[in-house]
PDB file of C-alpha atoms in Angstrom:
ATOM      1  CA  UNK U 506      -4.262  -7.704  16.031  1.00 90.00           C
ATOM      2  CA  UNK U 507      -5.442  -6.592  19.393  1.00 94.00           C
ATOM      3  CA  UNK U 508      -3.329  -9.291  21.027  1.00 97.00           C
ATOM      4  CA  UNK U 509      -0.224  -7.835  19.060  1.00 97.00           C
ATOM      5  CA  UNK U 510      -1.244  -4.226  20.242  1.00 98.00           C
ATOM      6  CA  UNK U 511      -1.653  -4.870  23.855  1.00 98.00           C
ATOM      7  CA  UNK U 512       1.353  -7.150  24.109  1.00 98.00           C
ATOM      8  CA  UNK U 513       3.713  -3.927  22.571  1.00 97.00           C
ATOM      9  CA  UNK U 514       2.247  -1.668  23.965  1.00 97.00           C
ATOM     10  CA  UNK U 515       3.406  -3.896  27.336  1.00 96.00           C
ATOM     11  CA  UNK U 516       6.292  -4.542  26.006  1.00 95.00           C
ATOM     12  CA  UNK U 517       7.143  -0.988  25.227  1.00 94.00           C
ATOM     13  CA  UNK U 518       6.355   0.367  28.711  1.00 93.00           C
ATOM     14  CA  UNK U 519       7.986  -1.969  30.348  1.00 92.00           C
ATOM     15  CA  UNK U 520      11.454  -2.182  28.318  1.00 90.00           C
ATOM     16  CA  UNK U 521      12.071   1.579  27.641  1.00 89.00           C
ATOM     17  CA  UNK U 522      13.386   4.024  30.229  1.00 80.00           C
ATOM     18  CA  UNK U 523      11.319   5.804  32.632  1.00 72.00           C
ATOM     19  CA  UNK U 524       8.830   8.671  31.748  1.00 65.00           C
ATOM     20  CA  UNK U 525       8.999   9.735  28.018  1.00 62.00           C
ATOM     21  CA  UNK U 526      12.500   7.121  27.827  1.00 71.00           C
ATOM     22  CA  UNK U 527      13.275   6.842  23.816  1.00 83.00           C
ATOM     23  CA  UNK U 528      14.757   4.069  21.695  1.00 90.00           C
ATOM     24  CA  UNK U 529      16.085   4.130  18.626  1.00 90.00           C
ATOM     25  CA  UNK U 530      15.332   2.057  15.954  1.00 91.00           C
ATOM     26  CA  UNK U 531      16.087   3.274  12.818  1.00 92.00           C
ATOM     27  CA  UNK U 532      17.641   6.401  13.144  1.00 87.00           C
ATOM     28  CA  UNK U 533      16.851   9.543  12.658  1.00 84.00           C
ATOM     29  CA  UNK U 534      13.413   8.282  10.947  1.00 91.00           C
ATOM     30  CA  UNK U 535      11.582   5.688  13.764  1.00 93.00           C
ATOM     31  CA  UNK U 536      12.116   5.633  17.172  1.00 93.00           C
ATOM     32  CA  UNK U 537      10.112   4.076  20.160  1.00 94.00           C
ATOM     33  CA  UNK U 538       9.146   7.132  22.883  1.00 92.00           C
ATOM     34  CA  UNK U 539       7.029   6.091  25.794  1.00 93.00           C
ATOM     35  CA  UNK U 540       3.484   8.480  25.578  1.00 91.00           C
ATOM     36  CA  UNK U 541       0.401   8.437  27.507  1.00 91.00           C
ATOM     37  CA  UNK U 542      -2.369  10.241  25.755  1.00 89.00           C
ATOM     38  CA  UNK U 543      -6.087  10.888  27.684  1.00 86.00           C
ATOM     39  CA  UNK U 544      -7.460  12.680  24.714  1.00 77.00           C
ATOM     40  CA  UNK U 545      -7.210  11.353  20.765  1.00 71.00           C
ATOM     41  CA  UNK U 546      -4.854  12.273  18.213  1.00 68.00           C
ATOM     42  CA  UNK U 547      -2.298  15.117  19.669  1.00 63.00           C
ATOM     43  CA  UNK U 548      -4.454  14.770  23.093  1.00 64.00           C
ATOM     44  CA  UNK U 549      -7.294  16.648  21.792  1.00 63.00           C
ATOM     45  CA  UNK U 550     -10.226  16.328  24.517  1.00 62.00           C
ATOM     46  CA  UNK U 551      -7.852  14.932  27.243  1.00 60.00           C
ATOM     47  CA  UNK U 552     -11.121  17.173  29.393  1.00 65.00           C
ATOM     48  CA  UNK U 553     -13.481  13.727  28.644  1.00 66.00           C
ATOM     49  CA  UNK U 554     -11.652  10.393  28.505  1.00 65.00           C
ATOM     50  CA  UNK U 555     -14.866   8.707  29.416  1.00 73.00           C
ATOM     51  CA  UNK U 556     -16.384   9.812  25.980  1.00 73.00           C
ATOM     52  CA  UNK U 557     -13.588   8.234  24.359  1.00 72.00           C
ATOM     53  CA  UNK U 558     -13.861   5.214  26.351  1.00 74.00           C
ATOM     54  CA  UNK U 559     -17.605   4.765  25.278  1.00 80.00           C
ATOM     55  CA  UNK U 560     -16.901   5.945  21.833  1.00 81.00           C
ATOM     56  CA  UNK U 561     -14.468   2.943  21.533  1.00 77.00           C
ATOM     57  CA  UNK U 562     -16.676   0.460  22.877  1.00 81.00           C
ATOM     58  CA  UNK U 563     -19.400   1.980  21.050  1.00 86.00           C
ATOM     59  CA  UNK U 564     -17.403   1.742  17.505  1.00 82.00           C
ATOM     60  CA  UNK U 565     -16.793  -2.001  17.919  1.00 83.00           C
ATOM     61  CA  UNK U 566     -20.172  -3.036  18.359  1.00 87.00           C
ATOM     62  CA  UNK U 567     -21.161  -1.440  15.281  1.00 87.00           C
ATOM     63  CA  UNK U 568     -18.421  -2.812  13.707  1.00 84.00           C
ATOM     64  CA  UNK U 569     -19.237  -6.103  15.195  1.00 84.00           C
ATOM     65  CA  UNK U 570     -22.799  -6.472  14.413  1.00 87.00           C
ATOM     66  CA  UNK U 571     -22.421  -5.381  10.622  1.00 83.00           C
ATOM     67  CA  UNK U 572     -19.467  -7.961  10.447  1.00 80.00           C
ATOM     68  CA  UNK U 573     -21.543 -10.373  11.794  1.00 83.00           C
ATOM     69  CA  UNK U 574     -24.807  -9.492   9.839  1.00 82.00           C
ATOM     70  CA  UNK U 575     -23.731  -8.239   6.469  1.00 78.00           C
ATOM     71  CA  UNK U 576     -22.397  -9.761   3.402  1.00 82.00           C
ATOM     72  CA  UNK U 577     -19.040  -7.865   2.219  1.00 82.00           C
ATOM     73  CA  UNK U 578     -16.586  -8.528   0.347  1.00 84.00           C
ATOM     74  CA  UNK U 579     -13.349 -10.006   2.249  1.00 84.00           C
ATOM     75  CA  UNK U 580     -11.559  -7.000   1.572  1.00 86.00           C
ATOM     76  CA  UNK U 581     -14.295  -4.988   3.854  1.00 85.00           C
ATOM     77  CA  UNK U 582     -14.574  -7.576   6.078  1.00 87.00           C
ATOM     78  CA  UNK U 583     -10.928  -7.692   6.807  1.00 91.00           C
ATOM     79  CA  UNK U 584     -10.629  -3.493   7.187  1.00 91.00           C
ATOM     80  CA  UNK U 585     -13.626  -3.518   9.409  1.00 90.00           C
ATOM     81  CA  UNK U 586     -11.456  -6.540  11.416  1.00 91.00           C
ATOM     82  CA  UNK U 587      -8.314  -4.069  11.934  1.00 94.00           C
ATOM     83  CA  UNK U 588     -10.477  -0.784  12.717  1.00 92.00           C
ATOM     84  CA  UNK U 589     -12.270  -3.068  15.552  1.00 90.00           C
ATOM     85  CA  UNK U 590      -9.390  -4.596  16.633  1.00 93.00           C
ATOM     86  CA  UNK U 591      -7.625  -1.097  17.012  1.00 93.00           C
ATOM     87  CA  UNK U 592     -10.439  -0.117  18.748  1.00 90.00           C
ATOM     88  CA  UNK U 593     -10.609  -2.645  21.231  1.00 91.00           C
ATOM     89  CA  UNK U 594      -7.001  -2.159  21.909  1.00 95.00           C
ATOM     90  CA  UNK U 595      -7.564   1.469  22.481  1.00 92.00           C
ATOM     91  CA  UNK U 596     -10.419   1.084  24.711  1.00 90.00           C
ATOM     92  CA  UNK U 597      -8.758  -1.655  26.627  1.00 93.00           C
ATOM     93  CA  UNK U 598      -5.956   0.947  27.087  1.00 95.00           C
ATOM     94  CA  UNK U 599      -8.737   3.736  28.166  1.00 89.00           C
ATOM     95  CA  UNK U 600     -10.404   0.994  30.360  1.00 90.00           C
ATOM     96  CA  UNK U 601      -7.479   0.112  32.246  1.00 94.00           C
ATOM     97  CA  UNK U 602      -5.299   2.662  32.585  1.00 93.00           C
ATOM     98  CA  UNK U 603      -7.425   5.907  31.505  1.00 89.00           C
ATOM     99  CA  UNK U 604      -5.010   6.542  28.464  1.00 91.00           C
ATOM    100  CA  UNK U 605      -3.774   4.729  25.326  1.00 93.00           C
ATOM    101  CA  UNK U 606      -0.143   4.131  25.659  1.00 95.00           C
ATOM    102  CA  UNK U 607       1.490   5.102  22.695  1.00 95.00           C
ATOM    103  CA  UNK U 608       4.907   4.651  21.706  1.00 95.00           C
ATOM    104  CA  UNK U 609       5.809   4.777  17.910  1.00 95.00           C
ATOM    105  CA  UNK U 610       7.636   8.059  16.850  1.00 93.00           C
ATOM    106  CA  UNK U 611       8.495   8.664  13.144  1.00 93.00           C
ATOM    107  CA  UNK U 612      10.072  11.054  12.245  1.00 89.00           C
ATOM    108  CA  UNK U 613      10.969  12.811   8.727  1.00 89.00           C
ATOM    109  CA  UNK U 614      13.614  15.627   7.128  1.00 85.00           C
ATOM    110  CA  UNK U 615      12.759  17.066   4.485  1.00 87.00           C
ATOM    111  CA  UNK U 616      13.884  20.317   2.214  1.00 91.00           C
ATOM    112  CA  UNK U 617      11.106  22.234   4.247  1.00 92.00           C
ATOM    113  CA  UNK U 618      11.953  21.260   7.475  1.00 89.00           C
ATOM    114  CA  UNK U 619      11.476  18.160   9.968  1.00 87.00           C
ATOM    115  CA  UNK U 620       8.126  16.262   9.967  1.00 87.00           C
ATOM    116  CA  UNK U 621       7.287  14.647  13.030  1.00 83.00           C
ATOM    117  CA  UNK U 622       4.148  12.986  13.077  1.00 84.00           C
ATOM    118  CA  UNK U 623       2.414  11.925  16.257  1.00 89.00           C
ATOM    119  CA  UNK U 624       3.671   8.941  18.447  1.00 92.00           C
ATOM    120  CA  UNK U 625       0.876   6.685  17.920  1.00 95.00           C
ATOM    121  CA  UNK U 626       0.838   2.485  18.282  1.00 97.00           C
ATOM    122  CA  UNK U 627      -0.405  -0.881  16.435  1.00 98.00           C
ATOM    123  CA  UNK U 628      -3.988  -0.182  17.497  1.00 96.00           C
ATOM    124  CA  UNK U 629      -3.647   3.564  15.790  1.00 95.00           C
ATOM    125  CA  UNK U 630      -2.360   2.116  12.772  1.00 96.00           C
ATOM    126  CA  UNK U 631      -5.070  -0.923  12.461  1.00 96.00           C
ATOM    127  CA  UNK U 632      -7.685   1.797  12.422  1.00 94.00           C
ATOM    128  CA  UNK U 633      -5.465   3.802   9.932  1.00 95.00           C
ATOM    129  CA  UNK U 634      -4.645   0.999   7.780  1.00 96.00           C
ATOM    130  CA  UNK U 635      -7.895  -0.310   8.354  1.00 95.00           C
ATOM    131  CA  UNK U 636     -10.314   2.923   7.445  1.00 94.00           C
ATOM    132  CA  UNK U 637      -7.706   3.497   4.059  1.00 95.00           C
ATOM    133  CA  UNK U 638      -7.910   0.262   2.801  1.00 93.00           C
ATOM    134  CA  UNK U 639     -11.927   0.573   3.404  1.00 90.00           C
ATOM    135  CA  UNK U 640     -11.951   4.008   1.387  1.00 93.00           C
ATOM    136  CA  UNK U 641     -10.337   2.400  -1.310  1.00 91.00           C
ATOM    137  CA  UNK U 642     -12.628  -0.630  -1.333  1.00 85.00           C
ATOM    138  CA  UNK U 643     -15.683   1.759  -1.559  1.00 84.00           C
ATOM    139  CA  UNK U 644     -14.425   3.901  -3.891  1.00 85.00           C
ATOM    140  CA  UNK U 645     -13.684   1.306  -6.600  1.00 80.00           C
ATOM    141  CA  UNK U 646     -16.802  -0.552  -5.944  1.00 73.00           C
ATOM    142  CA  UNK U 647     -19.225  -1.149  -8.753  1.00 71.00           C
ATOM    143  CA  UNK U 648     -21.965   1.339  -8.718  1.00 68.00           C
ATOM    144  CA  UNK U 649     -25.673   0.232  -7.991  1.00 70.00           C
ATOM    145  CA  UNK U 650     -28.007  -0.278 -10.379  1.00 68.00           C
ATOM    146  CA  UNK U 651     -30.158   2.462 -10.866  1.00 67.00           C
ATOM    147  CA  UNK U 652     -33.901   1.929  -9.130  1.00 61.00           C
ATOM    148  CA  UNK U 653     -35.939   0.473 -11.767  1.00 50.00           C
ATOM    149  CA  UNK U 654     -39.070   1.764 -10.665  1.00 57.00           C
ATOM    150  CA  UNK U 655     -41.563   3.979 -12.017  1.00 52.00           C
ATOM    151  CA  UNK U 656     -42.833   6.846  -9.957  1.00 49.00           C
TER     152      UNK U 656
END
């Protein structure tokens, strides 16, 4: 997944037109918008990229060690893949360029007005997909047992 991330996000910024050039895809709903982002979502704390940077390194080797030391169910295992992999691709982006190059724009029209989400890319939506699929997981999991000792 992080090999699919970096090689659109390449792909992206080096097909579309200059600064903030736009595709589109599927019009009106998806289009592909060049976006350099220093912060996180809507470049909140573009003031400390380097925290981000860390944060991102710091995310997948959590992620990596429990992968690596704990038994979970595939379903886990495979969410804590695609958040880790989005992170990676993120903080290769923070690494190298001191951004995350984003480029997916959707979007929406609806009876109260336009919805436009924020332009994100693959790496945004592993960790999306990723951290959903997770909540799921650990929401329908079977509760413990209750402690059988006696106080």
């Amino acid at each position: 997944l992080t090999a699919a991330d970096q090689w659109s996000k390449s792909w992206a910024f080096d097909t579309l037109p200059g600064k903030g050039g736009a595709m589109d895809i599927l019009p009106p709903v998806l289009s592909f918008t060049l976006s350099r982002n220093p912060g996180i979502i809507l470049g909140i704390g573009w003031q400390i990229p380097t925290l981000f940077l860390v944060t991102s390194f710091g995310i997948l080797a959590v992620l990596t060690v429990i992968l690596w030391r704990k038994a979970l169910p595939w379903s886990w295992r495979l969410s804590l893949a695609a958040i880790a992999s989005g992170a990676l691709g993120n903080g290769l982006d923070r690494y190298q360029f001191k951004y995350v190059r984003d480029f997916i724009d959707v979007h929406v029209n609806t009876p109260w007005g336009p919805v436009v989400y924020p332009t994100f890319n693959v790496a945004d939506s592993c960790i999306c997909v990723g951290a959903a699929v997770l909540a799921i997981g650990l929401w329908r999991a079977p509760p413990k047992p209750e402690n059988a000792h006696a106080g």
